[in-house]
Amino acid sequence: MIELYTRKEECCGCSACANVCHKHAIHMEQDEKGYLYPVIEKELCVECGLCEKVCPLKENKRENGFEKKAYGVKNINQEERMKSSSGSVFIEVAKYVLNENGVVYGVELTQDFQVRHERAESLTDARKFQGSKYVQSDKNDVFRRIQNDLKIGKTVLFTGTPCEVAGLKQFLRREYDNLYTLDLICHGVPSMKLFQACLKEKEKISKVEEIRFRDKEYGWRNQELYIKLKNGTIYHAPIWGDNFYRLFTSNYILRDSCYTCKFANMERQGDITIGDFWNIKNVNTEFEDKLGVSSIIINTKKGKYLFESLKNTFEVIECSLNDINQPNLNHPSSRPERYEEFQKDCLEKGFDYCLKKYGTMKLSEKIRRKLSPIKQKLKQY
């Protein structure tokens, strides 16, 4: 009997195995943390082995000999940048593909606050994919739908984490000239179940009406979580002030495979890699502004062609790979020291308890955060 994984870190949840099974013997099922894992129905399985062949964690080679190029970019349309997490690259690539009578696949936060990969044939639908969603998406049958679009000659854009792009390419098992891929510099992914638990805490007051994971009201670097409730209440918190964000950035609520991610390096999976250009102040102080700057890495000839085709929609500075470097381009996010204790508390006392215990700021940090602006003013004298 085929065994797709023996330890949870051996599965990234890309869904390639479920998509490739012609007998529909594999479905994705949530574990206790809310992450999707493949389950094989023995009575339907004919042991063809295709599911093992398409697994990106079992085998994935990404050496194309292309000399990478790195850039800092800002969309010249400020309204587009306001809608995006940083420099607004994705939407211009989406426009280009749609203008070629193509289709775009990206991650949508639905009206009932589920996160999933969807297909867009119009700019209106593609806009649903703008902005960060710090939750792993449900990909369902998206890889099969992409393959069908490619086979009938449609130009396709797929955006996702590196393991998702790798999973798609393993699933397709051949190169398509009409496929463009964007991968993201990924910190790791929480599950939808964990995020829903956080929303329940907010909904003790009123139902959630709107969520923005990266609101820019106070500038792109603040990474504000914005939640609007139906009674008009607005919850607005920086990344260091919200319990869910603190657990995410402290690495407590990442998928098991994220801690051993084989894609957290410079050998990228997409034609173009997109990320936040956090180091821009040290590279070119004048290039940064409140609306944000993206870093991009051109990884393939297709990526170069795509970038050259839409270069005039951006302000661009060329830089080195070292200039745009950040931790998850070198190594996976690490497990926190208290990870096992956190998991034990989750099982025994529930996630709500852990949100407060591990996500709440200590008094010393609250004081430091309050004093920080005062310190900055004093430095100026």
Short mmCIF file of C-alpha atoms in Angstrom, two decimals:
data_model
loop_
_atom_site.label_atom_id
_atom_site.label_comp_id
_atom_site.label_asym_id
_atom_site.label_seq_id
_atom_site.Cartn_x
_atom_site.Cartn_y
_atom_site.Cartn_z
CA MET A 1 0.00 0.00 0.00
CA ILE A 2 1.34 3.45 -0.97
CA GLU A 3 2.23 5.70 1.95
CA LEU A 4 2.54 9.35 0.97
CA TYR A 5 4.12 10.44 4.24
CA THR A 6 5.04 8.92 7.59
CA ARG A 7 5.74 12.17 9.44
CA LYS A 8 3.74 15.36 9.03
CA GLU A 9 6.76 17.42 8.02
CA GLU A 10 6.93 15.22 4.89
CA CYS A 11 3.75 16.81 3.46
CA CYS A 12 3.36 20.48 2.51
CA GLY A 13 -0.35 20.19 1.60
CA CYS A 14 0.10 21.27 -2.02
CA SER A 15 -2.64 18.80 -3.18
CA ALA A 16 -0.73 17.61 -6.26
CA CYS A 17 -1.29 13.98 -5.24
CA ALA A 18 -5.06 14.43 -4.91
CA ASN A 19 -5.23 16.26 -8.25
CA VAL A 20 -3.23 13.64 -10.19
CA CYS A 21 -5.19 10.58 -9.03
CA HIS A 22 -7.38 9.45 -11.95
CA LYS A 23 -9.28 7.05 -9.69
CA HIS A 24 -10.17 9.83 -7.23
CA ALA A 25 -8.74 7.66 -4.48
CA ILE A 26 -7.13 10.60 -2.65
CA HIS A 27 -8.86 13.41 -0.83
CA MET A 28 -7.50 16.13 1.45
CA GLU A 29 -8.62 15.98 5.07
CA GLN A 30 -8.07 18.37 7.98
CA ASP A 31 -5.99 17.26 10.95
CA GLU A 32 -6.59 18.47 14.51
CA LYS A 33 -4.78 21.77 13.75
CA GLY A 34 -6.79 22.41 10.59
CA TYR A 35 -4.08 21.55 8.04
CA LEU A 36 -4.99 19.51 4.97
CA TYR A 37 -3.30 16.14 4.43
CA PRO A 38 -3.93 13.51 1.75
CA VAL A 39 -5.91 10.42 2.68
CA ILE A 40 -5.89 7.38 0.37
CA GLU A 41 -9.06 5.29 0.05
CA LYS A 42 -7.63 1.77 -0.18
CA GLU A 43 -10.57 0.27 -2.08
CA LEU A 44 -10.11 2.79 -4.93
CA CYS A 45 -6.30 2.84 -5.10
CA VAL A 46 -4.67 0.82 -7.92
CA GLU A 47 -1.13 1.62 -6.68
CA CYS A 48 -0.03 3.29 -9.93
CA GLY A 49 2.43 5.44 -7.99
CA LEU A 50 1.56 8.72 -9.72
CA CYS A 51 0.84 10.39 -6.39
CA GLU A 52 4.40 9.71 -5.21
CA LYS A 53 5.91 10.95 -8.48
CA VAL A 54 4.23 14.36 -8.25
CA CYS A 55 5.12 15.04 -4.60
CA PRO A 56 7.45 18.09 -4.57
CA LEU A 57 8.97 17.03 -1.24
CA LYS A 58 10.03 13.63 -2.58
CA GLU A 59 11.73 14.93 -5.70
CA ASN A 60 12.13 18.41 -7.11
CA LYS A 61 15.05 19.69 -9.14
CA ARG A 62 15.27 23.39 -9.96
CA GLU A 63 18.52 24.09 -11.79
CA ASN A 64 18.06 26.04 -15.00
CA GLY A 65 21.41 27.83 -15.29
CA PHE A 66 19.69 31.22 -15.59
CA GLU A 67 21.55 34.19 -14.10
CA LYS A 68 19.12 35.73 -11.64
CA LYS A 69 18.44 39.46 -11.49
CA ALA A 70 17.04 41.38 -8.53
CA TYR A 71 15.08 44.64 -8.53
CA GLY A 72 13.23 47.00 -6.23
CA VAL A 73 9.89 48.03 -7.75
CA LYS A 74 6.97 50.35 -7.05
CA ASN A 75 3.80 50.46 -9.10
CA ILE A 76 3.50 53.94 -10.63
CA ASN A 77 -0.24 53.77 -9.91
CA GLN A 78 -0.53 54.73 -6.23
CA GLU A 79 -4.11 53.47 -5.98
CA GLU A 80 -2.89 50.00 -6.97
CA ARG A 81 -0.14 50.14 -4.37
CA MET A 82 -2.63 51.12 -1.68
CA LYS A 83 -4.60 47.93 -2.41
CA SER A 84 -1.51 45.71 -2.24
CA SER A 85 0.82 44.62 0.56
CA SER A 86 3.92 46.41 -0.71
CA GLY A 87 4.92 47.53 -4.23
CA SER A 88 1.93 46.02 -6.12
CA VAL A 89 3.57 43.65 -8.61
CA PHE A 90 0.99 40.87 -8.85
CA ILE A 91 -1.86 42.96 -10.24
CA GLU A 92 0.20 44.24 -13.18
CA VAL A 93 1.25 40.70 -14.10
CA ALA A 94 -2.42 39.68 -13.82
CA LYS A 95 -3.48 42.52 -16.14
CA TYR A 96 -0.88 41.45 -18.71
CA VAL A 97 -2.06 37.82 -18.70
CA LEU A 98 -5.74 38.79 -18.84
CA ASN A 99 -5.03 41.11 -21.78
CA GLU A 100 -3.55 38.07 -23.55
CA ASN A 101 -6.98 36.41 -23.17
CA GLY A 102 -5.50 34.35 -20.35
CA VAL A 103 -6.61 33.31 -16.87
CA VAL A 104 -5.21 34.01 -13.41
CA TYR A 105 -5.08 31.69 -10.40
CA GLY A 106 -4.50 33.19 -6.99
CA VAL A 107 -5.62 33.16 -3.36
CA GLU A 108 -8.96 34.64 -2.36
CA LEU A 109 -10.38 35.43 1.06
CA THR A 110 -14.06 34.56 0.58
CA GLN A 111 -17.07 36.35 2.05
CA ASP A 112 -17.27 33.69 4.77
CA PHE A 113 -13.52 34.18 5.42
CA GLN A 114 -12.23 30.95 3.94
CA VAL A 115 -8.88 31.08 2.11
CA ARG A 116 -8.67 29.20 -1.17
CA HIS A 117 -7.10 29.25 -4.61
CA GLU A 118 -9.52 30.37 -7.31
CA ARG A 119 -9.60 31.12 -11.05
CA ALA A 120 -10.18 34.58 -12.56
CA GLU A 121 -11.04 35.51 -16.13
CA SER A 122 -11.59 39.21 -15.40
CA LEU A 123 -9.68 41.96 -13.63
CA THR A 124 -12.53 42.35 -11.14
CA ASP A 125 -12.14 38.72 -10.07
CA ALA A 126 -8.33 38.89 -10.09
CA ARG A 127 -8.45 41.80 -7.66
CA LYS A 128 -9.73 39.37 -5.03
CA PHE A 129 -6.23 37.87 -5.06
CA GLN A 130 -4.53 41.16 -4.16
CA GLY A 131 -2.98 41.51 -0.73
CA SER A 132 -1.49 39.03 1.73
CA LYS A 133 -3.47 36.22 3.31
CA TYR A 134 -1.49 34.69 6.17
CA VAL A 135 -3.29 31.35 6.00
CA GLN A 136 -2.66 28.23 3.89
CA SER A 137 -5.14 28.03 1.02
CA ASP A 138 -7.40 25.17 0.02
CA LYS A 139 -6.38 24.29 -3.55
CA ASN A 140 -9.10 21.71 -4.21
CA ASP A 141 -8.96 20.76 -7.95
CA VAL A 142 -7.07 23.89 -9.07
CA PHE A 143 -4.11 21.99 -10.60
CA ARG A 144 -6.46 19.99 -12.83
CA ARG A 145 -8.22 23.17 -13.92
CA ILE A 146 -4.87 24.80 -14.75
CA GLN A 147 -3.85 21.78 -16.82
CA ASN A 148 -7.11 21.96 -18.79
CA ASP A 149 -6.57 25.68 -19.48
CA LEU A 150 -2.99 25.06 -20.62
CA LYS A 151 -4.00 22.23 -22.93
CA ILE A 152 -6.54 24.38 -24.77
CA GLY A 153 -3.86 27.04 -25.28
CA LYS A 154 -4.83 29.63 -22.69
CA THR A 155 -2.10 31.74 -21.10
CA VAL A 156 -2.12 30.97 -17.37
CA LEU A 157 -0.69 32.82 -14.36
CA PHE A 158 -0.36 30.91 -11.08
CA THR A 159 0.65 32.64 -7.85
CA GLY A 160 1.44 30.79 -4.64
CA THR A 161 4.02 29.76 -2.08
CA PRO A 162 7.16 27.99 -3.40
CA CYS A 163 5.88 24.53 -2.39
CA GLU A 164 2.59 25.19 -4.22
CA VAL A 165 4.40 26.28 -7.40
CA ALA A 166 6.66 23.22 -7.11
CA GLY A 167 3.62 21.00 -6.59
CA LEU A 168 1.92 22.42 -9.69
CA LYS A 169 5.01 21.83 -11.84
CA GLN A 170 5.44 18.28 -10.55
CA PHE A 171 1.77 17.64 -11.26
CA LEU A 172 2.02 18.94 -14.85
CA ARG A 173 5.17 16.84 -15.50
CA ARG A 174 6.16 18.97 -18.50
CA GLU A 175 6.98 22.57 -19.34
CA TYR A 176 4.27 24.78 -20.82
CA ASP A 177 5.28 27.92 -22.69
CA ASN A 178 1.90 29.45 -21.85
CA LEU A 179 2.35 29.07 -18.06
CA TYR A 180 3.74 31.88 -15.90
CA THR A 181 4.39 31.36 -12.18
CA LEU A 182 4.98 33.79 -9.33
CA ASP A 183 6.25 32.47 -6.01
CA LEU A 184 6.26 34.39 -2.74
CA ILE A 185 8.99 34.71 -0.13
CA CYS A 186 7.19 32.64 2.47
CA HIS A 187 7.58 32.74 6.26
CA GLY A 188 5.36 29.69 6.71
CA VAL A 189 1.60 29.15 6.84
CA PRO A 190 -0.98 29.02 9.65
CA SER A 191 -4.13 26.99 9.09
CA MET A 192 -7.61 28.36 8.43
CA LYS A 193 -8.87 26.60 11.56
CA LEU A 194 -6.42 28.54 13.73
CA PHE A 195 -7.34 31.85 12.13
CA GLN A 196 -11.06 31.11 12.49
CA ALA A 197 -10.46 30.57 16.21
CA CYS A 198 -8.97 34.06 16.37
CA LEU A 199 -11.99 35.52 14.56
CA LYS A 200 -14.35 33.89 17.08
CA GLU A 201 -12.67 35.93 19.80
CA LYS A 202 -13.48 39.13 17.89
CA GLU A 203 -17.03 37.97 17.14
CA LYS A 204 -17.95 37.93 20.82
CA ILE A 205 -18.77 41.59 20.16
CA SER A 206 -20.27 41.39 16.66
CA LYS A 207 -19.94 39.43 13.38
CA VAL A 208 -16.84 40.09 11.29
CA GLU A 209 -17.63 41.99 8.08
CA GLU A 210 -14.21 42.74 6.55
CA ILE A 211 -10.58 41.65 7.03
CA ARG A 212 -7.36 43.11 5.68
CA PHE A 213 -4.20 41.29 6.72
CA ARG A 214 -1.89 44.15 5.71
CA ASP A 215 -3.61 47.52 6.06
CA LYS A 216 -1.49 50.54 5.05
CA GLU A 217 -3.19 53.35 6.95
CA TYR A 218 -0.05 53.82 9.06
CA GLY A 219 2.43 52.82 6.36
CA TRP A 220 3.43 49.48 4.79
CA ARG A 221 6.03 48.60 7.45
CA ASN A 222 3.50 48.52 10.30
CA GLN A 223 1.66 45.51 8.82
CA GLU A 224 -1.61 46.39 10.51
CA LEU A 225 -4.35 43.78 10.87
CA TYR A 226 -7.67 45.47 10.07
CA ILE A 227 -10.98 43.86 11.07
CA LYS A 228 -14.34 45.59 10.69
CA LEU A 229 -17.33 44.26 12.62
CA LYS A 230 -20.95 44.56 11.53
CA ASN A 231 -21.76 46.88 14.45
CA GLY A 232 -19.23 49.36 13.04
CA THR A 233 -16.41 48.54 15.47
CA ILE A 234 -12.94 48.64 13.88
CA TYR A 235 -10.17 46.44 15.22
CA HIS A 236 -6.79 47.79 14.13
CA ALA A 237 -3.56 46.32 15.50
CA PRO A 238 0.09 46.23 14.39
CA ILE A 239 1.82 42.91 13.84
CA TRP A 240 3.44 43.09 17.28
CA GLY A 241 0.15 43.93 19.05
CA ASP A 242 -2.25 41.25 17.77
CA ASN A 243 -2.26 37.78 19.38
CA PHE A 244 -2.65 35.85 16.10
CA TYR A 245 0.09 37.84 14.38
CA ARG A 246 2.41 37.39 17.36
CA LEU A 247 1.96 33.61 17.28
CA PHE A 248 2.52 33.66 13.50
CA THR A 249 5.71 35.74 13.56
CA SER A 250 6.99 33.81 16.59
CA ASN A 251 6.57 30.62 14.49
CA TYR A 252 4.17 28.85 16.88
CA ILE A 253 1.39 28.27 14.33
CA LEU A 254 3.18 27.17 11.15
CA ARG A 255 2.59 23.90 9.31
CA ASP A 256 5.02 21.15 10.37
CA SER A 257 6.65 21.06 6.92
CA CYS A 258 7.45 24.79 7.15
CA TYR A 259 10.13 24.13 9.78
CA THR A 260 12.05 21.90 7.36
CA CYS A 261 11.07 23.69 4.12
CA LYS A 262 13.33 22.68 1.22
CA PHE A 263 12.25 25.77 -0.75
CA ALA A 264 13.49 28.41 1.73
CA ASN A 265 16.53 29.32 -0.35
CA MET A 266 17.60 31.18 -3.47
CA GLU A 267 16.77 28.25 -5.78
CA ARG A 268 13.30 29.57 -6.49
CA GLN A 269 10.33 27.74 -8.01
CA GLY A 270 8.55 30.57 -9.82
CA ASP A 271 9.51 32.47 -12.94
CA ILE A 272 9.48 35.55 -10.71
CA THR A 273 9.80 35.71 -6.92
CA ILE A 274 7.94 38.50 -5.10
CA GLY A 275 8.57 39.80 -1.59
CA ASP A 276 8.70 42.89 0.62
CA PHE A 277 11.85 44.96 0.16
CA TRP A 278 12.49 45.41 3.88
CA ASN A 279 16.12 46.44 3.30
CA ILE A 280 15.31 49.29 0.90
CA LYS A 281 16.34 52.00 3.43
CA ASN A 282 19.90 50.68 3.37
CA VAL A 283 19.95 50.30 -0.41
CA ASN A 284 18.23 53.48 -1.60
CA THR A 285 16.68 55.73 1.06
CA GLU A 286 14.92 57.96 -1.46
CA PHE A 287 13.11 55.04 -3.10
CA GLU A 288 11.01 54.16 -0.06
CA ASP A 289 7.69 55.79 0.77
CA LYS A 290 4.61 55.06 2.90
CA LEU A 291 2.96 52.83 0.29
CA GLY A 292 5.73 50.25 0.10
CA VAL A 293 8.35 48.68 -2.12
CA SER A 294 8.50 45.14 -3.51
CA SER A 295 11.61 43.12 -4.19
CA ILE A 296 11.54 40.77 -7.14
CA ILE A 297 13.92 38.10 -8.37
CA ILE A 298 13.85 37.13 -12.04
CA ASN A 299 14.50 33.36 -12.10
CA THR A 300 13.88 32.26 -15.70
CA LYS A 301 13.83 33.50 -19.29
CA LYS A 302 10.04 33.56 -19.09
CA GLY A 303 10.27 35.67 -15.96
CA LYS A 304 12.62 38.08 -17.72
CA TYR A 305 10.29 38.36 -20.73
CA LEU A 306 7.31 38.97 -18.44
CA PHE A 307 9.12 41.66 -16.44
CA GLU A 308 10.41 43.44 -19.54
CA SER A 309 6.87 43.45 -20.95
CA LEU A 310 5.50 45.40 -17.98
CA LYS A 311 8.52 47.34 -16.79
CA ASN A 312 6.95 50.67 -17.77
CA THR A 313 4.21 50.18 -15.14
CA PHE A 314 6.81 50.39 -12.34
CA GLU A 315 9.47 52.61 -10.90
CA VAL A 316 12.47 50.28 -10.91
CA ILE A 317 15.92 50.13 -9.35
CA GLU A 318 18.33 47.29 -10.10
CA CYS A 319 20.06 45.80 -7.08
CA SER A 320 21.95 42.72 -5.98
CA LEU A 321 20.55 39.47 -4.59
CA ASN A 322 22.26 40.37 -1.35
CA ASP A 323 20.36 43.68 -1.21
CA ILE A 324 16.98 41.94 -1.24
CA ASN A 325 18.04 39.03 0.95
CA GLN A 326 15.97 38.06 3.98
CA PRO A 327 15.86 35.06 6.37
CA ASN A 328 13.43 32.85 4.43
CA LEU A 329 15.62 33.10 1.32
CA ASN A 330 18.31 31.29 3.32
CA HIS A 331 16.61 28.91 5.72
CA PRO A 332 13.18 27.80 6.99
CA SER A 333 11.51 29.45 9.97
CA SER A 334 12.67 27.71 13.14
CA ARG A 335 10.54 26.04 15.80
CA PRO A 336 10.33 28.19 18.96
CA GLU A 337 11.92 26.85 22.14
CA ARG A 338 8.52 26.41 23.81
CA TYR A 339 6.91 24.75 20.77
CA GLU A 340 6.25 21.39 22.45
CA GLU A 341 4.78 23.13 25.48
CA PHE A 342 2.56 25.18 23.16
CA GLN A 343 1.32 22.06 21.35
CA LYS A 344 0.59 20.31 24.65
CA ASP A 345 -1.37 23.33 25.90
CA CYS A 346 -3.34 23.46 22.63
CA LEU A 347 -4.40 19.83 22.97
CA GLU A 348 -5.22 20.01 26.68
CA LYS A 349 -6.49 23.57 27.12
CA GLY A 350 -7.47 24.74 23.66
CA PHE A 351 -6.26 27.34 21.21
CA ASP A 352 -8.06 30.25 22.92
CA TYR A 353 -5.97 29.61 26.04
CA CYS A 354 -2.77 29.53 23.95
CA LEU A 355 -3.69 32.77 22.16
CA LYS A 356 -3.62 34.55 25.50
CA LYS A 357 -0.71 32.68 27.09
CA TYR A 358 1.72 32.84 24.15
CA GLY A 359 0.35 35.75 22.13
CA THR A 360 -0.18 38.43 24.78
CA MET A 361 2.52 41.05 25.24
CA LYS A 362 4.35 41.00 28.55
CA LEU A 363 4.31 44.19 30.62
CA SER A 364 8.00 44.85 29.90
CA GLU A 365 7.37 44.75 26.15
CA LYS A 366 4.33 47.01 26.42
CA ILE A 367 6.45 49.60 28.24
CA ARG A 368 9.24 49.28 25.65
CA ARG A 369 6.78 49.71 22.78
CA LYS A 370 5.22 52.79 24.44
CA LEU A 371 8.63 54.38 25.07
CA SER A 372 9.98 53.67 21.58
CA PRO A 373 8.62 56.87 19.92
CA ILE A 374 9.99 58.92 22.85
CA LYS A 375 13.42 57.32 22.40
CA GLN A 376 13.40 58.19 18.70
CA LYS A 377 12.62 61.85 19.48
CA LEU A 378 15.39 62.03 22.07
CA LYS A 379 17.90 60.68 19.54
CA GLN A 380 17.24 63.68 17.32
CA TYR A 381 18.51 66.17 19.96
#
